Amino acid sequence: MSSLVDELESSVGPGGCLHRPEELLVYECDALTLHSATPTAVVLPRSREEVRSVVSICRAHAVPFVPRGTGTGLSGGAIANDGAVIVECSRMTRILEINAEDRYAIVEPGVINADLSKATFEHGLFYAPDPSSQLACAIGGNVAENAGGPHTLKYGTTTNHVLALELVLPDASVVQFGSRSGFATGYDLVGAVVGSEGTLGIVTQVTVRLKSIPERVETLLASFPDVVTACRAVGGIIEAGLTPAALEIIDRSTIAAVEASVYAAGLPEDAGAVLIIELDGAAVSLPRQLERVEQICARAGAAQVDVAADESERQRFWRARKGAFGAMGRLAPDLYVHDAVVPRNKLPEVLDEICAIGDRHGLTLSNVFHAGDGNLHPNISFDRRDPDTLRRVIAAGSEILECCVRAGGVITGEHGVGNEKRDFMHLVFSEADMDAMRRFRDCFNPEGVCNPGKIFPTTRFCVESNPKARGYDRVEFD
Ligand SMILES: Cc1cc2nc3c(=O)[nH]c(=O)nc-3n(C[C@H](O)[C@H](O)[C@H](O)COP(=O)(O)OP(=O)(O)OC[C@H]3O[C@@H](n4cnc5c(N)ncnc54)[C@H](O)[C@@H]3O)c2cc1C
């Protein structure tokens, strides 16, 4: 082992290889704390060549490796199964080019999402995908998870914004897919790498599309008696032919957590739910859209609709939304952020059922979600130290996913499969589907050394028959 660490250290320079137990402790999990595994070492390369060298050393020692951005993932995707070495790209933070004429930027994978838009603002441009974690998460992680965010409704997910990328394959060779123009010949391998959760190789460079900053933005905060009424307003807005940039719902218990936290934004605490609606585009088109949205909200039963008076009020609304998960840290020591998608018209009935599942298991459940996309985030606040609570959290999570799939949905919208949902893949894919995907992965990663154990099920059968196979080995099962 010491020879592996020595070789890694010499390939990435002083301070670039962490291996002491206290250093490895913070790499045991990502933002989903239910899964954990200790890496053999964590390396912090600064360039593509250092990544290649690390990959070659791991291969020579027959040790698997896991690409990592900043570890904000919520599906256990960046954790070190099988004693893997973590290859963290957080020192690869250069923005190599911003091209305003052709509207693209070339970046290294460790660039923080929000820093990219900050750097492009002076050119009148921005990078559209804005996960709520954008102050912390990295572009490489966004690519691997096909990250979404509040503005996905109008702008799409990461896959709609990646023009080209460079990948170090598990055999340490380098490939480049796509082109700066966005036109590419042959198979769409950029599309295949985006969302592949680090199982095809390590992304070392990304060319992203930049959008021009809209001429005008209007942000509204509408309060409703309950979540179901807010969902009906969402349906009404879309049915009217409008495409807002964002339609985000925050429920009553999330409002309470936010208002008790540093993210407090003056949200109405007596509301059952608030809906943030953002409209953007040509200045001339917005007043009419604003009026229609206000009418639809009123018809759906909104108690109040406020329009942000200026940019600072707009930022206040968004601080509440984007700080919501952080604010939930006040409710209990642990938070399980679920992620599933249902057809928009099924939101009211699915939310009712999800609340019933929470009640049946006696759990504290709150909802803050990308309503315009039907992308739900039921959040369970709990204390993992109580084995019975943990058991109920896991059971409720399974029921939530099954309910979403029954409604015609899928098991993840933006957080990925990772370790967390690999044994739920059977809910949406047949064995033949899974085999095709496995064979595709094997073209890039034939020995499974790059991010082992992710995405693909560890059991062929329903997880209930073998819950320990999902890695919850700290839970006692009957
Ligand atoms: C408070 C909070 C809010 C969030 N809100 C959103 C949201 O609105 N939308 C959303 O989509 N997600 C959200 N997330 C989840 C998370 O931030 C995203 O999945 C993000 O894209 C992960 O980026 P990361 O740099 O932290 O990646 P990590 O967690 O480090 O890694 C995630 C996956 O990417 C792979 N990976 C990382 N870097 C590379 C690379 N260079 N090459 C190949 N594979 C790589 C890893 O192996 C892993 O499988 C949120 C998380 C938190 C904690």
Coordinates of C-alpha atoms and ligand atoms in Angstrom, one line a residue:
M1 CA 0.0 0.0 0.0
S2 CA 2.8 2.4 0.9
S3 CA 4.3 1.9 -2.6
L4 CA 0.9 2.9 -4.1
V5 CA 0.7 6.0 -2.0
D6 CA 4.4 6.9 -2.7
E7 CA 3.8 6.6 -6.4
L8 CA 0.6 8.7 -6.3
E9 CA 2.3 11.3 -4.2
S10 CA 5.2 11.6 -6.6
S11 CA 2.8 11.9 -9.6
V12 CA 0.8 14.8 -8.2
G13 CA 3.4 16.6 -6.1
P14 CA 3.5 17.6 -2.4
G15 CA 0.0 18.1 -0.8
G16 CA -1.7 16.3 -3.7
C17 CA -2.2 12.9 -2.1
L18 CA -4.2 12.5 1.1
H19 CA -3.9 9.2 2.9
R20 CA -4.0 9.7 6.7
P21 CA -7.2 8.3 8.4
E22 CA -8.2 11.8 9.5
E23 CA -7.8 13.1 6.0
L24 CA -9.8 10.3 4.5
L25 CA -12.7 10.6 7.0
V26 CA -14.2 13.6 5.2
Y27 CA -14.2 11.7 1.9
E28 CA -16.2 8.8 3.3
C29 CA -19.5 10.1 1.8
D30 CA -21.0 12.8 -0.4
A31 CA -24.0 14.8 0.6
L32 CA -26.0 11.6 1.0
T33 CA -24.7 10.5 4.3
L34 CA -26.5 7.2 4.4
H35 CA -23.8 5.5 2.3
S36 CA -20.1 5.6 3.3
A37 CA -16.9 3.9 2.4
T38 CA -13.3 4.8 3.2
P39 CA -11.0 5.5 0.2
T40 CA -7.5 4.0 0.0
A41 CA -6.2 7.5 -0.8
V42 CA -7.5 10.8 -2.3
V43 CA -5.4 12.4 -5.1
L44 CA -5.8 15.9 -6.3
P45 CA -4.4 16.2 -9.8
R46 CA -3.8 19.6 -11.4
S47 CA -3.8 18.6 -15.1
R48 CA -4.9 16.0 -17.6
E49 CA -1.4 14.5 -17.6
E50 CA -1.5 14.1 -13.8
V51 CA -5.0 12.4 -14.1
R52 CA -3.5 10.0 -16.7
S53 CA -0.6 9.2 -14.5
V54 CA -2.8 8.6 -11.5
V55 CA -5.0 6.2 -13.6
S56 CA -1.9 4.3 -14.8
I57 CA -0.6 3.9 -11.2
C58 CA -4.0 2.7 -10.0
R59 CA -4.2 0.2 -12.8
A60 CA -0.7 -1.1 -12.1
H61 CA -1.7 -1.7 -8.5
A62 CA -5.1 -3.2 -9.5
V63 CA -6.9 -0.6 -7.4
P64 CA -10.1 1.0 -8.7
F65 CA -10.6 4.7 -8.8
V66 CA -13.5 7.2 -8.5
P67 CA -13.7 10.6 -10.1
R68 CA -14.9 13.3 -7.7
G69 CA -15.9 17.0 -8.0
T70 CA -16.7 18.7 -4.8
G71 CA -18.8 15.9 -3.2
T72 CA -22.2 17.6 -3.2
G73 CA -23.8 14.6 -5.0
L74 CA -26.9 13.2 -3.4
S75 CA -26.8 9.6 -4.6
G76 CA -23.5 8.3 -3.2
G77 CA -22.0 8.6 -6.6
A78 CA -18.5 9.8 -5.6
I79 CA -17.9 7.4 -2.7
A80 CA -15.1 4.9 -2.8
N81 CA -16.6 1.5 -3.2
D82 CA -14.2 -1.4 -3.0
G83 CA -11.4 0.6 -1.4
A84 CA -11.0 2.8 -4.5
V85 CA -8.7 5.8 -4.8
I86 CA -10.7 9.0 -5.1
V87 CA -9.5 11.3 -8.0
E88 CA -10.7 14.7 -6.9
C89 CA -10.6 17.4 -9.6
S90 CA -10.9 20.4 -7.2
R91 CA -7.4 21.7 -8.2
M92 CA -8.4 21.8 -11.9
T93 CA -10.2 25.1 -11.8
R94 CA -9.0 27.0 -14.8
I95 CA -11.4 28.7 -17.2
L96 CA -9.3 28.2 -20.4
E97 CA -11.3 30.3 -22.8
I98 CA -14.5 32.5 -22.9
N99 CA -15.5 33.1 -26.5
A100 CA -18.3 35.7 -26.7
E101 CA -18.6 35.7 -30.4
D102 CA -19.3 31.9 -30.6
R103 CA -20.8 31.8 -27.1
Y104 CA -18.8 29.0 -25.5
A105 CA -16.4 28.6 -22.6
I106 CA -13.7 25.9 -22.2
V107 CA -13.2 24.9 -18.6
E108 CA -11.5 22.4 -16.4
P109 CA -13.8 20.0 -14.4
G110 CA -13.1 21.6 -11.0
V111 CA -14.5 25.0 -11.9
I112 CA -17.3 25.8 -9.5
N113 CA -20.7 26.2 -11.3
A114 CA -21.4 29.8 -10.0
D115 CA -17.9 31.0 -10.8
L116 CA -18.4 30.2 -14.5
S117 CA -21.4 32.5 -14.8
K118 CA -19.6 35.2 -12.7
A119 CA -16.7 35.1 -15.2
T120 CA -19.0 35.4 -18.2
F121 CA -21.3 38.2 -16.9
E122 CA -19.0 40.9 -18.2
H123 CA -19.5 39.5 -21.7
G124 CA -23.3 39.7 -21.3
L125 CA -23.4 35.9 -21.1
F126 CA -24.2 33.2 -18.5
Y127 CA -24.1 29.4 -18.0
A128 CA -27.7 28.4 -17.7
P129 CA -27.7 25.1 -15.6
D130 CA -27.8 26.4 -12.0
P131 CA -28.3 23.6 -9.4
S132 CA -29.2 24.9 -6.0
S133 CA -25.8 23.8 -4.9
Q134 CA -24.2 26.0 -7.6
L135 CA -22.0 27.9 -5.0
A136 CA -20.2 24.6 -4.2
C137 CA -20.6 22.0 -7.0
A138 CA -18.2 21.6 -9.9
I139 CA -18.8 21.5 -13.6
G140 CA -17.2 18.0 -13.9
G141 CA -19.8 16.7 -11.3
N142 CA -22.6 18.6 -13.1
V143 CA -21.6 16.8 -16.4
A144 CA -21.4 13.4 -14.7
E145 CA -24.8 13.8 -13.1
N146 CA -26.5 15.8 -16.0
A147 CA -27.3 18.3 -13.3
G148 CA -30.5 20.3 -13.5
G149 CA -31.8 23.1 -11.3
P150 CA -34.5 25.7 -10.9
H151 CA -34.1 27.0 -14.5
T152 CA -34.3 23.6 -16.2
L153 CA -37.9 24.2 -17.2
K154 CA -36.9 26.7 -19.9
Y155 CA -33.2 26.1 -20.4
G156 CA -32.9 22.3 -20.1
T157 CA -30.4 20.2 -18.1
T158 CA -26.6 20.1 -18.4
T159 CA -26.8 17.9 -21.5
N160 CA -28.3 20.8 -23.4
H161 CA -25.3 22.9 -22.7
V162 CA -22.2 20.7 -23.2
L163 CA -20.7 21.1 -26.7
A164 CA -17.6 19.0 -26.3
L165 CA -15.6 17.2 -23.7
E166 CA -12.3 15.5 -23.0
L167 CA -12.2 12.2 -21.1
V168 CA -9.3 10.2 -19.7
L169 CA -10.4 6.6 -20.2
P170 CA -9.8 3.8 -17.6
D171 CA -6.8 2.6 -19.7
A172 CA -5.3 6.2 -19.4
S173 CA -5.8 7.1 -23.0
V174 CA -7.4 10.4 -23.9
V175 CA -10.5 10.9 -26.1
Q176 CA -12.3 14.0 -27.2
F177 CA -16.0 14.1 -28.3
G178 CA -18.1 16.9 -29.7
S179 CA -17.1 20.2 -31.2
R180 CA -17.2 23.9 -30.2
S181 CA -19.8 24.6 -32.8
G182 CA -22.2 22.0 -31.3
F183 CA -22.3 20.0 -34.6
A184 CA -20.7 16.6 -34.3
T185 CA -20.2 13.7 -36.7
G186 CA -21.0 10.1 -35.7
Y187 CA -22.4 8.8 -32.5
D188 CA -23.5 11.4 -29.9
L189 CA -20.8 10.4 -27.3
V190 CA -21.0 13.7 -25.6
G191 CA -24.6 12.9 -24.8
A192 CA -23.6 9.5 -23.6
V193 CA -20.9 10.8 -21.2
V194 CA -23.2 13.4 -19.8
G195 CA -25.1 11.7 -17.0
S196 CA -22.8 8.6 -17.0
E197 CA -21.9 9.3 -13.3
G198 CA -18.2 8.8 -13.6
T199 CA -18.5 5.2 -14.9
L200 CA -16.9 5.8 -18.4
G201 CA -13.8 7.8 -17.4
I202 CA -12.6 11.0 -15.9
V203 CA -13.7 14.3 -17.6
T204 CA -10.7 16.6 -17.8
Q205 CA -12.1 19.4 -20.0
V206 CA -15.6 20.7 -20.9
T207 CA -16.7 23.1 -23.6
V208 CA -20.0 24.6 -22.6
R209 CA -22.6 26.7 -24.4
L210 CA -23.1 30.2 -23.0
K211 CA -26.4 32.0 -23.3
S212 CA -27.0 35.8 -23.5
I213 CA -28.3 37.3 -20.3
P214 CA -32.1 38.0 -20.9
E215 CA -33.0 41.6 -21.4
R216 CA -35.5 41.5 -18.5
V217 CA -36.4 39.2 -15.7
E218 CA -39.6 39.3 -13.5
T219 CA -39.8 37.1 -10.4
L220 CA -43.0 36.5 -8.6
L221 CA -43.8 34.9 -5.2
A222 CA -47.3 33.5 -5.0
S223 CA -48.7 32.1 -1.7
F224 CA -51.3 29.3 -1.7
P225 CA -53.3 27.5 1.0
D226 CA -51.7 24.2 0.2
V227 CA -49.2 22.5 -2.1
V228 CA -52.0 20.9 -4.3
T229 CA -53.4 24.3 -5.1
A230 CA -49.9 25.6 -6.0
C231 CA -49.5 22.6 -8.3
R232 CA -52.8 23.5 -10.1
A233 CA -51.4 27.0 -10.7
V234 CA -48.3 25.4 -12.2
G235 CA -50.5 23.3 -14.5
G236 CA -52.5 26.4 -15.5
I237 CA -49.5 28.4 -16.4
I238 CA -48.1 25.7 -18.7
E239 CA -51.5 25.0 -20.2
A240 CA -51.8 28.7 -21.1
G241 CA -48.8 28.3 -23.4
L242 CA -46.3 30.1 -21.2
T243 CA -42.8 28.8 -20.5
P244 CA -41.4 30.6 -17.4
A245 CA -37.7 30.2 -16.7
A246 CA -38.6 28.6 -13.3
L247 CA -41.6 27.3 -11.4
E248 CA -40.5 26.2 -7.9
I249 CA -42.7 25.2 -5.0
I250 CA -41.8 25.4 -1.3
D251 CA -44.1 23.8 1.2
R252 CA -45.2 24.9 4.7
S253 CA -42.6 23.0 6.7
T254 CA -39.8 24.1 4.4
I255 CA -41.0 27.7 4.7
A256 CA -40.8 27.3 8.5
A257 CA -37.3 25.9 8.4
V258 CA -36.1 28.7 6.0
E259 CA -37.6 31.5 8.0
A260 CA -35.9 30.2 11.2
S261 CA -32.5 30.1 9.3
V262 CA -30.0 32.5 7.9
Y263 CA -31.8 32.2 4.6
A264 CA -34.9 33.9 6.0
A265 CA -36.6 35.9 3.2
G266 CA -39.9 37.0 4.7
L267 CA -41.8 34.1 3.2
P268 CA -45.4 34.0 4.5
E269 CA -45.4 31.5 7.3
D270 CA -49.1 31.1 7.3
A271 CA -49.1 29.9 3.7
G272 CA -49.4 26.2 2.9
A273 CA -47.0 26.6 0.0
V274 CA -45.3 29.3 -2.1
L275 CA -44.6 29.2 -5.8
I276 CA -41.7 31.1 -7.2
I277 CA -42.3 32.0 -10.8
E278 CA -39.6 33.5 -12.9
L279 CA -40.2 35.0 -16.4
D280 CA -37.4 36.2 -18.6
G281 CA -37.0 37.4 -22.1
A282 CA -37.4 40.5 -24.3
A283 CA -38.6 43.4 -22.2
V284 CA -41.6 44.0 -24.5
S285 CA -43.0 40.5 -24.0
L286 CA -42.9 40.4 -20.2
P287 CA -45.7 42.7 -18.9
R288 CA -48.4 40.7 -20.8
Q289 CA -46.9 37.4 -19.4
L290 CA -46.8 38.8 -15.9
E291 CA -50.4 39.8 -16.1
R292 CA -51.5 36.3 -17.3
V293 CA -49.5 34.6 -14.6
E294 CA -51.0 36.8 -11.9
Q295 CA -54.5 36.0 -13.3
I296 CA -53.9 32.2 -13.4
C297 CA -52.5 32.2 -9.8
A298 CA -55.5 34.2 -8.6
R299 CA -57.9 31.8 -10.3
A300 CA -56.1 28.8 -8.8
G301 CA -56.6 30.2 -5.3
A302 CA -53.5 32.3 -4.5
A303 CA -53.9 34.3 -1.4
Q304 CA -51.3 36.8 -2.5
V305 CA -48.9 37.4 -5.5
D306 CA -45.9 39.6 -5.0
V307 CA -43.6 40.8 -7.8
A308 CA -40.0 41.4 -6.9
A309 CA -39.5 45.1 -6.9
D310 CA -35.8 45.0 -7.8
E311 CA -32.8 42.6 -8.1
S312 CA -32.2 42.5 -4.4
E313 CA -35.8 41.4 -3.7
R314 CA -35.4 38.8 -6.5
Q315 CA -32.2 37.5 -4.9
R316 CA -34.1 37.3 -1.5
F317 CA -36.7 34.9 -3.1
W318 CA -33.9 32.8 -4.6
R319 CA -31.9 32.8 -1.4
A320 CA -34.9 31.1 0.3
R321 CA -35.3 28.5 -2.4
K322 CA -31.6 27.7 -2.8
G323 CA -30.9 27.7 0.9
A324 CA -33.9 25.4 1.6
F325 CA -31.9 22.2 2.0
G326 CA -29.4 23.9 4.2
A327 CA -32.2 25.3 6.3
M328 CA -33.5 21.8 6.9
G329 CA -30.4 21.1 8.8
R330 CA -32.2 22.8 11.6
L331 CA -34.9 20.2 11.7
A332 CA -32.9 17.0 12.5
P333 CA -29.3 15.8 12.4
D334 CA -29.9 13.9 9.1
L335 CA -31.6 14.8 5.9
Y336 CA -32.5 12.4 3.1
V337 CA -33.2 14.4 -0.1
H338 CA -35.2 12.3 -2.5
D339 CA -35.4 12.9 -6.2
A340 CA -37.9 11.6 -8.6
V341 CA -39.9 12.9 -11.6
V342 CA -43.6 12.5 -12.4
P343 CA -45.8 13.8 -15.2
R344 CA -46.7 17.4 -14.2
N345 CA -50.5 16.6 -14.2
K346 CA -49.9 13.9 -11.6
L347 CA -48.2 16.2 -9.1
P348 CA -51.3 16.8 -6.9
E349 CA -52.2 13.1 -6.4
V350 CA -48.5 12.0 -6.1
L351 CA -47.8 14.6 -3.4
D352 CA -50.9 13.5 -1.5
E353 CA -49.7 10.0 -1.6
I354 CA -46.1 10.9 -0.6
C355 CA -47.5 12.9 2.4
A356 CA -49.5 9.8 3.4
I357 CA -46.4 7.6 3.1
G358 CA -44.5 10.0 5.5
D359 CA -47.5 10.0 7.9
R360 CA -47.8 6.2 7.8
H361 CA -44.1 5.9 8.8
G362 CA -44.3 8.7 11.4
L363 CA -41.7 10.7 9.6
T364 CA -41.0 14.5 9.2
L365 CA -41.3 15.1 5.5
S366 CA -41.0 18.4 3.6
N367 CA -41.2 19.3 -0.1
V368 CA -39.3 21.8 -2.1
F369 CA -39.2 21.1 -5.8
H370 CA -38.9 21.9 -9.4
A371 CA -42.7 21.9 -10.0
G372 CA -42.5 23.0 -13.6
D373 CA -40.5 19.8 -14.5
G374 CA -42.5 17.5 -12.2
N375 CA -39.2 16.9 -10.4
L376 CA -40.0 16.2 -6.8
H377 CA -37.7 16.4 -3.8
P378 CA -39.5 14.9 -0.8
N379 CA -37.1 15.5 2.1
I380 CA -37.1 13.3 5.2
S381 CA -35.5 14.8 8.3
F382 CA -34.4 12.2 10.8
D383 CA -31.8 11.0 13.3
R384 CA -29.9 8.0 11.9
R385 CA -28.7 7.0 15.4
D386 CA -32.1 5.5 16.0
P387 CA -32.2 2.2 14.1
D388 CA -36.0 2.1 14.0
T389 CA -36.2 5.5 12.5
L390 CA -33.6 4.6 9.9
R391 CA -35.6 1.5 9.0
R392 CA -38.7 3.6 8.5
V393 CA -36.8 6.2 6.4
I394 CA -35.6 3.5 4.1
A395 CA -39.0 1.9 3.8
A396 CA -40.7 5.2 3.1
G397 CA -38.0 6.0 0.4
S398 CA -38.8 2.8 -1.4
E399 CA -42.5 3.5 -1.3
I400 CA -42.0 7.0 -2.6
L401 CA -40.0 5.8 -5.6
E402 CA -42.6 3.1 -6.3
C403 CA -45.4 5.6 -6.1
C404 CA -43.7 7.9 -8.6
V405 CA -43.0 5.1 -11.1
R406 CA -46.6 3.9 -10.8
A407 CA -47.7 7.5 -11.8
G408 CA -45.6 7.2 -15.0
G409 CA -42.4 8.8 -13.6
V410 CA -38.8 7.9 -13.2
I411 CA -36.5 7.3 -10.2
T412 CA -34.2 10.3 -10.6
G413 CA -34.5 13.7 -12.2
E414 CA -31.1 15.1 -11.5
H415 CA -29.3 13.5 -8.5
G416 CA -28.4 10.3 -10.4
V417 CA -28.5 6.6 -9.5
G418 CA -25.1 6.2 -7.8
N419 CA -25.1 3.7 -4.9
E420 CA -28.4 4.9 -3.7
K421 CA -30.8 3.8 -6.4
R422 CA -29.0 1.1 -8.3
D423 CA -31.3 -1.5 -6.8
F424 CA -34.4 0.4 -8.0
M425 CA -33.3 0.4 -11.6
H426 CA -35.6 -2.6 -12.1
L427 CA -38.6 -0.3 -11.6
V428 CA -37.9 1.5 -14.9
F429 CA -35.7 -0.9 -16.9
S430 CA -36.0 -4.5 -18.1
E431 CA -33.1 -6.9 -17.9
A432 CA -32.5 -6.4 -21.6
D433 CA -32.3 -2.6 -21.1
M434 CA -29.8 -3.1 -18.3
D435 CA -27.7 -5.5 -20.4
A436 CA -27.5 -3.0 -23.2
M437 CA -26.4 -0.2 -20.8
R438 CA -23.9 -2.6 -19.1
R439 CA -22.4 -3.5 -22.5
F440 CA -22.1 0.2 -23.4
R441 CA -20.3 0.9 -20.1
D442 CA -18.0 -2.0 -20.8
C443 CA -16.8 -0.5 -24.1
F444 CA -15.2 2.3 -22.1
N445 CA -14.6 0.7 -18.7
P446 CA -14.4 -3.1 -19.5
E447 CA -13.0 -4.1 -16.1
G448 CA -15.3 -1.8 -14.1
V449 CA -12.3 -0.2 -12.4
C450 CA -13.7 3.4 -12.9
N451 CA -16.3 4.1 -10.2
P452 CA -17.1 0.5 -9.4
G453 CA -20.5 -0.5 -8.1
K454 CA -22.5 2.5 -9.3
I455 CA -25.7 2.6 -11.4
F456 CA -26.0 -1.2 -12.0
P457 CA -28.0 -3.3 -9.5
T458 CA -26.2 -5.4 -7.0
T459 CA -29.2 -7.7 -6.9
R460 CA -31.5 -9.1 -9.6
F461 CA -34.6 -9.1 -7.4
C462 CA -36.7 -6.7 -5.5
V463 CA -34.5 -4.9 -2.9
E464 CA -36.8 -5.8 0.0
S465 CA -35.6 -9.3 -0.3
N466 CA -32.0 -8.3 0.4
P467 CA -31.8 -4.8 1.8
K468 CA -28.3 -5.2 3.1
A469 CA -27.2 -5.6 -0.5
R470 CA -27.9 -1.9 -0.8
G471 CA -25.2 -1.1 1.6
Y472 CA -27.3 -0.1 4.6
D473 CA -25.2 -2.5 6.7
R474 CA -25.5 -0.4 9.8
V475 CA -29.2 -1.1 9.9
E476 CA -30.6 -4.1 11.6
F477 CA -33.1 -5.9 9.5
D478 CA -35.5 -8.5 10.7
Ligands
LIG1 C1 -27.9 21.6 -1.1 C2 -27.8 20.9 -2.4 C3 -28.6 21.3 -3.4 C4 -28.6 20.6 -4.7 N1 -29.4 21.0 -5.7 C5 -29.3 20.4 -6.9 C6 -30.0 20.9 -8.0 O1 -30.8 21.9 -7.9 N2 -29.9 20.2 -9.2 C7 -29.0 19.1 -9.3 O2 -28.9 18.6 -10.4 N3 -28.3 18.7 -8.3 C8 -28.4 19.3 -7.1 N4 -27.7 18.8 -6.0 C9 -26.8 17.6 -6.2 C10 -25.3 17.9 -6.6 O3 -24.9 19.2 -6.2 C11 -25.2 17.7 -8.1 O4 -25.4 16.3 -8.5 C12 -23.8 18.1 -8.7 O5 -23.8 18.0 -10.1 C13 -22.6 17.3 -8.1 O6 -21.4 18.0 -8.4 P1 -20.1 17.7 -7.5 O7 -19.0 18.5 -8.1 O8 -20.4 17.9 -6.1 O9 -19.9 16.1 -7.9 P2 -19.6 14.9 -6.9 O10 -20.6 14.8 -5.8 O11 -18.2 15.0 -6.5 O12 -19.7 13.7 -7.9 C14 -20.9 13.4 -8.5 C15 -20.7 12.3 -9.6 O13 -19.9 12.8 -10.6 C16 -18.8 12.0 -10.9 N5 -17.7 13.0 -11.3 C17 -17.3 14.1 -10.6 N6 -16.4 14.7 -11.3 C18 -16.1 14.0 -12.4 C19 -15.2 14.1 -13.5 N7 -14.4 15.1 -13.6 N8 -15.3 13.1 -14.5 C20 -16.2 12.1 -14.4 N9 -17.0 12.0 -13.4 C21 -17.0 12.9 -12.4 C22 -18.5 11.3 -9.6 O14 -17.9 10.1 -9.8 C23 -20.0 11.1 -9.1 O15 -20.5 9.9 -9.7 C24 -27.7 19.5 -4.8 C25 -26.9 19.1 -3.7 C26 -27.0 19.7 -2.5 C27 -26.1 19.3 -1.4

